[in-house]
Amino acid sequence: MKVSNSLRELIAARRTGFNLDAPFYTADEVYDLDMEAIFGRHWIYVGVEPDIAEPGDYFTVKLGRASIVVLRDDDMAIRAFHNVCRHRGAQLCNELSGSVGNLVCPYHHWTYDLTGQLIHNQHMGENFECGKHGLKTVHVGNLAGLIFICLADEPPTDFEQMRETMEPYIGPHRIADCKVVAQDDYVEAGNWKLTLENNRECYHCVGNHPELTQSLYEFGFGYQPSSSNAEAVQEFRDLIEREHARWEAAGLKSAEIERLDSCVTGFRTLRLPLDRDGESQTMDAKVACQKLLGDLTDRRLGGLSFWIQPNSWHHFMSDHIVTFSVQPIDAGHTLVRTKWLVHKDAMEGRDYDLKRLTEVWLATNRQDGALVEMSQRGVASPAFEPGPYSPYTEALVEKFTNWYVERLRAAIA
Amino acid sequence: MKVSNSLRELIAARRTGFNLDAPFYTADEVYDLDMEAIFGRHWIYVGVEPDIAEPGDYFTVKLGRASIVVLRDDDMAIRAFHNVCRHRGAQLCNELSGSVGNLVCPYHHWTYDLTGQLIHNQHMGENFECGKHGLKTVHVGNLAGLIFICLADEPPTDFEQMRETMEPYIGPHRIADCKVVAQDDYVEAGNWKLTLENNRECYHCVGNHPELTQSLYEFGFGYQPSSSNAEAVQEFRDLIEREHARWEAAGLKSAEIERLDSCVTGFRTLRLPLDRDGESQTMDAKVACQKLLGDLTDRRLGGLSFWIQPNSWHHFMSDHIVTFSVQPIDAGHTLVRTKWLVHKDAMEGRDYDLKRLTEVWLATNRQDGALVEMSQRGVASPAFEPGPYSPYTEALVEKFTNWYVERLRAAIA
Amino acid sequence: MKVSNSLRELIAARRTGFNLDAPFYTADEVYDLDMEAIFGRHWIYVGVEPDIAEPGDYFTVKLGRASIVVLRDDDMAIRAFHNVCRHRGAQLCNELSGSVGNLVCPYHHWTYDLTGQLIHNQHMGENFECGKHGLKTVHVGNLAGLIFICLADEPPTDFEQMRETMEPYIGPHRIADCKVVAQDDYVEAGNWKLTLENNRECYHCVGNHPELTQSLYEFGFGYQPSSSNAEAVQEFRDLIEREHARWEAAGLKSAEIERLDSCVTGFRTLRLPLDRDGESQTMDAKVACQKLLGDLTDRRLGGLSFWIQPNSWHHFMSDHIVTFSVQPIDAGHTLVRTKWLVHKDAMEGRDYDLKRLTEVWLATNRQDGALVEMSQRGVASPAFEPGPYSPYTEALVEKFTNWYVERLRAAIA
């Protein structure tokens, strides 16, 4: 990996407690390094098991200039391949998703089975070896139904620890027994790290997210302690303690785990009570789907959140799941893909209403997109200098940027 | 400022009397240098006092990647700031103009007063110092109601001489007692220097501007002397002499001042008679607004023009003012912002008709935009080589390019 | 010509039998080199005589950043000039085609006659020399009505051999007695070499071109020999032999000539029988125009194809001609310009129907465009590696890439 001296100096000079210098958000060289050192070497969340429920189901993901096809093979295994024909390099699958028997290149009909083996082509002569022209494989990780890929030859091994830690949390929500009933692909006009920084704090929520804050408690994402909020904060802490005890007793892991900047595959989880009726992230904090997930019977399970470096976050409620993946397009544009999942047997109109299910996060996504765009415009100014993070409400942003800078340092060492 | 050797050689090699080499119009490196050495160090015209008549009124200007907010504070002073929050760098004001009590960042509601001081924020802890996080200021110059900004730490000091020289010319037209009744934001598909070169000659007028030439005399902007035009030229010179005498007697400065390439803040001014009814730059050369500016009573004041390096020109008539500012977008695109001003007490429908007021320059702007685009396409050709300026009708273009090249030489010295 | 070391290494390392490394299709540096070394030094097909049938008729062509105007002068000679005014560089002709008496620059009305001489301008002073400011000329080649230009000072001399060889083939179709009745300008989202590679094989035809394969024989563009196709292949060979004998007896040259990678101006030609009624490249293989070309009387003349490096191919039937020129826009976009010609006396509605005439290649162009776009996406992937060409059906693709790489090597030597 070639890295210019000026970028090396920038990486070395990063000052903790402040957001990053402008080129991290605007420079093409940093984008290229991000795609190689971050998105090319780490576990990237890309979808859920219900996206590819049946053999031959596939979806495609774009990570920088790479396209990857993720599919279910005939033995129900999940596989991922570079979406590039081994003949003259045409892209094999040119849709976001679909269902196929084999992967047939549209150009000259080279045909690969669902394990990536080249099983048929024409005109290549007697000495041509099919066995040497299979699709290039991409590593796949499955964490309780969340599908991750890793483009590196040797993926980070601590994915296994994350999986073991998280499966008891997520398992009861039974992703594999869900269906994806809505997807929002939204391009933010900003660098992907601004998208992540924005996600990792709720300092901005009260002033920007009227829908989301219907169900979120004010103190769930940090605050500056003061005499005026001491009582309310204590009440909230007591509530968490009570609810955690209740949920853990029901077999639902809830305690916070925070390894955001202490692991290669950094993550954090926590089950938090919701305000008002306390059921779900909806406008009235009641469930959006009458049919609960898996074998759950209690509607009041708050929200289990799962944040992962570098590109995703997920909220699991009793009735539905919302998952977010971030895919950088270029230095100044980022795709945020949101999926809403309900129980696969839930019926639209009877059990859930799509508008009610999606309205909070659809609105929140657009609000966040506007904030990210304002940030991109501002950091692009020659007058921008990194400002200080709040020690109370932006600690997780700091952990994200620390993780990011450390991962770059490791990559260019 | 890093400048490549090839650009240094190009700057050193510039041949006077000819337009510039292609990279000056097409290369990203030159654009970056222009934004730093020209637009980052000189006085840039950005608007007029009536744009921000009341306390809290603001407008934003984009100069390259910098956004600047220009506003009227509570003491009626005009101030300018970099439009970037000192927290995480979000752009504060995201509209072209508006009116506010304080400047509140949309992101986390950091709040600055109209002098740029940070007066309120949350969660930053006990040791946070508001006083160290005020908005970054930008220098402001006010020339008889024309507002200039300068991004440099130490702006060119000769702005004061220009102000002293020009106030007697412009003062009687009383910009502060006007209102902006129309604005045209038009993006030309060409480099900003082609826009300026086009503005600095009227050689192209007779073949391209049927509306503008209704009121302009043929000889007002240069011509090649010949036996066939000697008589007409002499008549025009006599007319100027008569009119200048008449106007100066009425207290209206009219004589030409030309410091286009002899000052850092280069400029030129001149009051010229208009053709036909001689009143204004309209289709019939009569005033477009019945209510005259300031205390003026004579409609036949011709046009007082004021050209400034690097980015503006202005025409003052008895009844209205037209001002133009140029803002480079990238090497191949340029915003031309035109404003039309009339007396603040003039009433649309009674005193003026918007179409009549604006039709000449709206048409002329579009015609000039097409010429600039043709020029940009042509100079981008590998076959392009700089051609000769006319010694008679392109002398002011030459002065602009001379000034430009000299300013670059000073910047990279 | 400056070429980076990494590109030099890439050019040196090219492995025959495989398509090119990714940067040849995606890198801006390669695009710039292509425009200089390939499109700047070779004979480029740009149009046909009927495009400029009368004195003053012109069309413009864009080759990279250069625009060229090709015209018929008053003595009926074909001339080409850089489309750039010698004054301040404005583009002279801003339409795709037209008809003029002189070339008058829209900017300041500098006027050039149709031989490129500056014959009129104003204000340039007594010492200005018109004779030194004529338009820059571009070399023109005319091959039986096909018009080529060459931007180099010294064009490849083997154009003459190609002309002598090809005129007996093309002459009887009498391009000069045709008219252009349809033109399709289509931008493919891929590198121009992918467009050419796609054109130089029909391996992809059976799976992608249902319209085109109505009239093409399966074995006309290569196949892998096998026991199962031996008989059909022999039949096809016999057919060619019979038809060639019949056509040559009628004065129509038909035998294959293949100099694709053995000449600077590489080309190939061949007259091939068509399937079904054998008359023309239409949906039913019957003529699209009842009035045959020139003095031809036999409808069943198959298709005479003429492929030229680097940017064109042409099909001549008894009733109509289809010609294709390729003009790179940037590394990832390419204009394909298709023209359909019929006898100039043919009358629409009576002799031909435009839809019937154009439907096969309009559909085929769109299909090829989609394939080129898929290829561009795939080769841009970091996972792409050049794949093997079929020795049977992609030999002409290999000859194109070999020619291309050799021409680059010669240019940077």
Coordinates of C-alpha atoms in Angstrom, one line a residue, chain A residues 6-380:
Chain A
S6 CA 1.7 14.0 3.8
L7 CA -0.9 11.4 4.6
R8 CA 1.5 9.5 6.8
E9 CA 2.2 12.7 8.7
L10 CA -1.5 13.4 9.0
I11 CA -2.2 9.9 10.5
A12 CA 0.7 10.3 12.9
A13 CA -0.4 13.8 14.0
R14 CA -4.0 12.9 14.8
R15 CA -5.0 14.6 18.1
T16 CA -7.3 12.6 20.3
G17 CA -10.4 14.3 21.7
F18 CA -11.0 16.2 18.4
N19 CA -12.5 15.2 15.1
L20 CA -10.2 14.4 12.2
D21 CA -8.4 16.7 9.9
A22 CA -10.1 17.7 6.7
P23 CA -8.3 15.4 4.3
F24 CA -9.7 12.4 6.1
Y25 CA -13.1 13.5 5.0
T26 CA -12.3 15.0 1.6
A27 CA -9.1 13.5 0.0
D28 CA -9.3 10.8 -2.7
E29 CA -6.1 9.3 -1.4
V30 CA -7.7 8.8 2.1
Y31 CA -10.8 7.3 0.4
D32 CA -8.6 4.8 -1.5
L33 CA -6.7 3.9 1.7
D34 CA -10.0 3.5 3.6
M35 CA -11.3 1.1 1.0
E36 CA -8.1 -0.9 1.2
A37 CA -7.2 -0.7 4.9
I38 CA -10.6 -0.5 6.4
F39 CA -13.2 -2.0 4.0
G40 CA -10.6 -4.3 2.4
R41 CA -9.4 -5.9 5.6
H42 CA -12.2 -5.9 8.2
W43 CA -15.5 -7.7 8.6
I44 CA -18.2 -5.7 6.7
Y45 CA -21.9 -6.2 7.5
V46 CA -23.8 -6.5 4.3
G47 CA -27.2 -8.1 4.9
V48 CA -29.3 -10.7 6.7
E49 CA -30.1 -14.3 6.2
P50 CA -33.7 -13.6 5.1
D51 CA -32.2 -11.7 2.1
I52 CA -31.2 -15.1 0.7
A53 CA -33.6 -17.5 2.2
E54 CA -33.6 -20.1 -0.6
P55 CA -30.9 -21.8 -2.6
G56 CA -29.9 -19.6 -5.5
D57 CA -31.0 -16.4 -3.8
Y58 CA -28.3 -13.8 -4.1
F59 CA -27.7 -10.1 -3.5
T60 CA -24.8 -7.9 -4.6
V61 CA -22.8 -5.4 -2.6
K62 CA -20.6 -2.6 -3.9
L63 CA -17.5 -1.8 -1.7
G64 CA -15.6 0.9 -3.5
R65 CA -14.9 -0.4 -7.0
A66 CA -15.4 -4.1 -5.9
S67 CA -18.7 -5.8 -6.4
I68 CA -19.4 -8.9 -4.4
V69 CA -22.2 -11.4 -4.9
V70 CA -23.5 -13.1 -1.7
L71 CA -25.6 -16.1 -2.2
R72 CA -27.2 -19.2 -0.7
D73 CA -25.9 -22.4 -2.3
D74 CA -27.7 -25.7 -2.9
D75 CA -26.6 -27.0 0.5
M76 CA -28.0 -23.8 2.2
A77 CA -24.5 -22.5 2.9
I78 CA -23.9 -18.8 2.5
R79 CA -21.1 -18.0 0.1
A80 CA -19.6 -14.8 -1.4
F81 CA -17.7 -14.2 -4.6
H82 CA -16.1 -11.4 -6.5
N83 CA -18.8 -10.5 -9.0
V84 CA -16.3 -10.7 -11.9
C85 CA -16.2 -13.3 -14.7
R86 CA -12.8 -15.0 -15.1
H87 CA -13.0 -14.7 -18.9
R88 CA -12.9 -11.1 -19.9
G89 CA -14.0 -9.6 -16.5
A90 CA -17.6 -8.7 -17.1
Q91 CA -19.7 -8.2 -14.0
L92 CA -21.8 -11.4 -13.6
C93 CA -24.8 -10.2 -11.6
N94 CA -26.0 -6.8 -12.6
E95 CA -29.0 -6.5 -10.3
L96 CA -29.2 -5.7 -6.5
S97 CA -30.7 -9.1 -5.9
G98 CA -32.3 -12.1 -7.6
S99 CA -32.5 -15.9 -7.7
V100 CA -30.5 -18.1 -10.1
G101 CA -29.7 -21.8 -10.7
N102 CA -26.1 -21.1 -11.7
L103 CA -24.2 -17.9 -12.2
V104 CA -24.1 -17.3 -16.0
C105 CA -22.0 -14.5 -17.3
P106 CA -24.2 -12.5 -19.7
Y107 CA -21.3 -11.9 -22.0
H108 CA -20.2 -15.3 -23.3
H109 CA -22.2 -17.5 -21.0
W110 CA -19.4 -18.9 -19.0
T111 CA -21.4 -20.7 -16.3
Y112 CA -20.4 -21.1 -12.6
D113 CA -22.2 -23.2 -10.1
L114 CA -23.2 -21.8 -6.7
T115 CA -20.0 -22.9 -5.2
G116 CA -18.1 -20.7 -7.7
Q117 CA -16.8 -23.5 -9.9
L118 CA -16.7 -22.9 -13.6
I119 CA -18.8 -25.8 -15.0
H120 CA -19.4 -24.7 -18.6
N121 CA -18.0 -22.6 -21.4
Q122 CA -17.4 -22.8 -25.1
H123 CA -14.6 -22.3 -27.7
M124 CA -11.8 -22.2 -25.2
G125 CA -10.0 -25.2 -26.7
E126 CA -9.0 -28.7 -25.4
N127 CA -6.3 -27.5 -23.0
F128 CA -8.4 -25.0 -21.1
E129 CA -8.8 -25.9 -17.5
C130 CA -12.1 -25.1 -15.9
G131 CA -10.7 -25.8 -12.4
K132 CA -8.3 -22.9 -12.7
H133 CA -11.0 -20.4 -13.6
G134 CA -13.4 -20.5 -10.7
L135 CA -14.8 -17.4 -9.1
K136 CA -12.6 -15.6 -6.5
T137 CA -14.0 -16.3 -3.1
V138 CA -14.7 -13.8 -0.4
H139 CA -14.9 -14.8 3.3
V140 CA -18.3 -15.0 4.9
G141 CA -19.2 -14.6 8.6
N142 CA -22.7 -15.3 10.0
L143 CA -23.6 -13.8 13.4
A144 CA -27.0 -15.0 14.4
G145 CA -28.3 -14.2 10.9
L146 CA -26.3 -11.0 10.3
I147 CA -24.1 -11.6 7.3
F148 CA -20.6 -10.2 7.1
I149 CA -18.0 -10.5 4.4
C150 CA -14.2 -9.9 4.5
L151 CA -12.2 -9.2 1.4
A152 CA -8.8 -9.9 3.1
D153 CA -7.0 -13.1 2.5
E154 CA -6.7 -13.5 6.3
P155 CA -9.7 -12.0 8.0
P156 CA -9.5 -10.8 11.6
T157 CA -9.9 -13.8 13.9
D158 CA -11.7 -12.0 16.7
F159 CA -15.0 -12.2 14.7
E160 CA -15.4 -15.5 16.5
Q161 CA -15.3 -13.9 19.9
M162 CA -17.8 -11.3 18.8
R163 CA -20.0 -14.0 17.5
E164 CA -19.9 -16.0 20.7
T165 CA -20.5 -12.9 22.8
M166 CA -23.4 -11.6 20.7
E167 CA -25.3 -14.7 19.8
P168 CA -27.0 -14.9 23.2
Y169 CA -28.1 -11.3 22.9
I170 CA -29.4 -11.5 19.3
G171 CA -30.5 -15.2 19.2
P172 CA -33.9 -14.8 20.8
H173 CA -34.9 -12.2 18.1
R174 CA -34.4 -15.0 15.5
I175 CA -33.3 -13.2 12.4
A176 CA -33.5 -16.4 10.3
D177 CA -37.2 -16.5 11.0
C178 CA -37.8 -13.0 9.9
K179 CA -38.5 -11.4 6.5
V180 CA -37.2 -8.1 5.1
V181 CA -40.3 -6.0 4.5
A182 CA -38.7 -2.7 3.6
Q183 CA -35.4 -1.4 2.5
D184 CA -34.2 2.2 2.2
D185 CA -31.1 2.9 0.1
Y186 CA -30.1 6.5 0.8
V187 CA -27.0 8.3 -0.5
E188 CA -25.7 10.9 1.9
A189 CA -23.5 13.6 0.4
G190 CA -20.7 13.1 2.9
N191 CA -17.7 11.0 3.8
W192 CA -18.6 7.6 5.4
K193 CA -16.8 8.6 8.6
L194 CA -19.1 11.5 9.1
T195 CA -22.0 9.1 8.7
L196 CA -20.4 6.9 11.4
E197 CA -19.6 9.8 13.7
N198 CA -23.1 11.0 13.4
N199 CA -24.4 7.5 14.3
R200 CA -22.2 7.2 17.3
E201 CA -23.7 10.1 19.3
C202 CA -27.2 11.3 20.2
Y203 CA -26.0 14.8 21.3
H204 CA -27.7 15.9 18.0
C205 CA -30.9 14.0 18.6
V206 CA -32.9 16.4 20.7
G207 CA -32.5 19.2 18.1
N208 CA -32.9 17.1 15.0
H209 CA -34.9 13.9 15.5
P210 CA -38.4 14.7 16.7
E211 CA -39.7 11.2 15.6
L212 CA -36.8 9.2 17.0
T213 CA -36.9 11.0 20.4
Q214 CA -40.5 9.9 20.9
S215 CA -39.2 6.6 22.2
L216 CA -35.6 7.4 23.3
Y217 CA -34.8 8.4 26.9
E218 CA -32.9 11.7 27.1
F219 CA -30.1 10.1 29.2
G220 CA -29.5 6.9 27.2
F221 CA -26.7 8.3 25.1
G222 CA -24.7 10.5 27.5
Y223 CA -25.2 13.9 29.2
Q224 CA -23.2 16.3 31.3
P225 CA -24.0 15.6 35.0
S226 CA -25.3 18.6 36.9
S227 CA -27.3 19.3 40.0
S228 CA -30.3 20.0 37.9
N229 CA -30.4 16.6 36.2
A230 CA -29.0 14.4 39.0
E231 CA -32.4 13.2 40.2
A232 CA -33.7 12.4 36.7
V233 CA -30.5 10.6 35.8
Q234 CA -30.7 8.5 39.0
E235 CA -34.3 7.5 38.1
F236 CA -33.1 6.5 34.6
R237 CA -30.3 4.4 36.1
D238 CA -32.7 2.7 38.5
L239 CA -35.0 2.0 35.6
I240 CA -32.2 0.3 33.6
E241 CA -31.2 -1.8 36.6
R242 CA -34.8 -2.9 37.1
E243 CA -35.4 -3.7 33.4
H244 CA -32.1 -5.4 33.0
A245 CA -32.9 -7.7 35.9
R246 CA -36.3 -8.4 34.5
W247 CA -35.0 -9.1 31.0
E248 CA -32.0 -11.2 32.1
A249 CA -34.4 -13.3 34.2
A250 CA -36.4 -13.9 31.0
G251 CA -33.2 -15.1 29.3
L252 CA -32.5 -11.9 27.4
K253 CA -29.0 -10.7 27.8
S254 CA -29.0 -6.9 28.3
A255 CA -25.8 -5.7 30.0
E256 CA -23.5 -3.4 28.2
I257 CA -20.4 -4.7 26.5
E258 CA -18.1 -2.2 25.0
R259 CA -15.1 -3.1 22.9
L260 CA -15.3 -0.4 20.4
D261 CA -11.6 0.5 20.2
S262 CA -10.0 -2.4 22.0
C263 CA -10.5 -5.0 19.3
V264 CA -9.8 -5.3 15.6
T265 CA -13.5 -6.1 15.2
G266 CA -14.7 -3.4 17.5
F267 CA -18.3 -3.4 18.7
R268 CA -20.6 -2.4 21.5
T269 CA -24.0 -3.7 22.7
L270 CA -26.6 -2.7 25.2
R271 CA -30.3 -3.2 25.8
L272 CA -31.9 0.1 26.8
P273 CA -35.4 0.8 28.0
L274 CA -37.7 2.8 25.7
D275 CA -39.8 5.7 26.8
R276 CA -43.6 6.0 27.0
D277 CA -45.1 2.5 26.3
G278 CA -41.5 1.2 26.1
E279 CA -42.2 -1.3 23.4
S280 CA -40.6 -0.2 20.1
Q281 CA -38.9 2.6 18.2
T282 CA -42.2 3.9 16.8
M283 CA -44.0 7.2 17.0
D284 CA -46.0 6.1 20.0
A285 CA -43.4 3.6 21.3
K286 CA -45.9 0.8 20.9
V287 CA -45.0 -2.3 18.8
A288 CA -45.3 -1.8 15.0
C289 CA -46.0 -5.5 14.5
Q290 CA -48.6 -7.5 16.5
K291 CA -46.7 -10.7 15.8
L292 CA -43.6 -10.7 18.0
L293 CA -40.3 -12.1 16.9
G294 CA -39.2 -15.7 17.6
D295 CA -40.9 -17.0 20.8
L296 CA -41.0 -13.6 22.4
T297 CA -44.2 -12.8 24.3
D298 CA -43.3 -9.6 26.2
R299 CA -43.7 -6.5 24.1
R300 CA -41.7 -4.3 26.5
L301 CA -38.2 -5.4 25.7
G302 CA -36.8 -1.9 24.9
G303 CA -34.2 -1.8 22.2
L304 CA -31.2 -4.0 22.0
S305 CA -28.6 -2.1 20.0
F306 CA -25.5 -3.5 18.4
W307 CA -22.9 -1.1 17.0
I308 CA -20.0 -2.5 15.0
Q309 CA -16.8 -0.9 13.5
P310 CA -16.6 0.1 10.8
N311 CA -19.9 0.2 9.1
S312 CA -23.1 -0.9 10.8
W313 CA -25.6 -0.6 13.6
H314 CA -28.7 -2.6 14.5
H315 CA -31.7 -2.3 16.8
F316 CA -33.6 -5.3 17.9
M317 CA -37.0 -4.8 19.5
S318 CA -39.7 -7.4 20.5
D319 CA -41.6 -6.9 17.3
H320 CA -39.1 -5.8 14.6
I321 CA -35.5 -5.3 13.7
V322 CA -33.8 -2.4 12.0
T323 CA -30.4 -2.8 10.5
F324 CA -28.1 -0.3 8.9
S325 CA -25.0 -0.8 6.7
V326 CA -22.8 1.9 5.4
Q327 CA -21.1 1.6 2.0
P328 CA -18.7 4.4 0.9
I329 CA -19.2 5.5 -2.7
D330 CA -16.4 8.1 -2.9
A331 CA -14.8 10.5 -0.6
G332 CA -17.9 12.7 -0.5
H333 CA -20.8 10.2 -0.9
T334 CA -22.0 7.3 1.2
L335 CA -24.8 4.8 0.8
V336 CA -26.8 4.0 3.9
R337 CA -28.8 0.8 3.5
T338 CA -31.6 0.3 6.0
K339 CA -33.6 -2.9 6.3
W340 CA -36.7 -3.5 8.4
L341 CA -37.5 -7.1 9.5
V342 CA -40.6 -8.6 11.1
H343 CA -41.5 -12.2 11.8
K344 CA -41.8 -14.1 8.5
D345 CA -45.4 -15.1 9.3
A346 CA -46.5 -11.5 10.0
M347 CA -49.1 -10.3 7.5
E348 CA -49.1 -6.8 6.2
G349 CA -52.4 -5.0 7.0
R350 CA -53.2 -7.5 9.7
D351 CA -50.1 -7.6 11.9
Y352 CA -48.2 -4.5 10.7
D353 CA -48.5 -1.4 8.7
L354 CA -45.5 -0.5 6.6
K355 CA -45.8 3.2 7.1
R356 CA -46.0 2.9 10.9
L357 CA -43.1 0.4 10.9
T358 CA -40.7 2.6 8.8
E359 CA -41.7 6.2 9.5
V360 CA -39.3 6.9 12.4
W361 CA -36.1 5.7 10.8
L362 CA -37.0 6.9 7.3
A363 CA -37.4 10.4 8.8
T364 CA -34.3 10.0 11.0
N365 CA -32.2 8.9 8.0
R366 CA -33.1 12.0 6.0
Q367 CA -32.4 14.2 9.0
D368 CA -29.0 12.5 9.5
G369 CA -28.3 12.8 5.8
A370 CA -28.8 16.6 6.0
L371 CA -26.5 16.8 9.0
V372 CA -23.8 14.8 7.3
E373 CA -24.0 16.9 4.2
M374 CA -23.7 20.1 6.3
S375 CA -20.7 18.6 8.0
Q376 CA -19.1 17.6 4.7
R377 CA -19.5 21.1 3.4
G378 CA -18.0 22.6 6.5
V379 CA -15.0 20.3 6.9
A380 CA -14.2 21.0 3.2

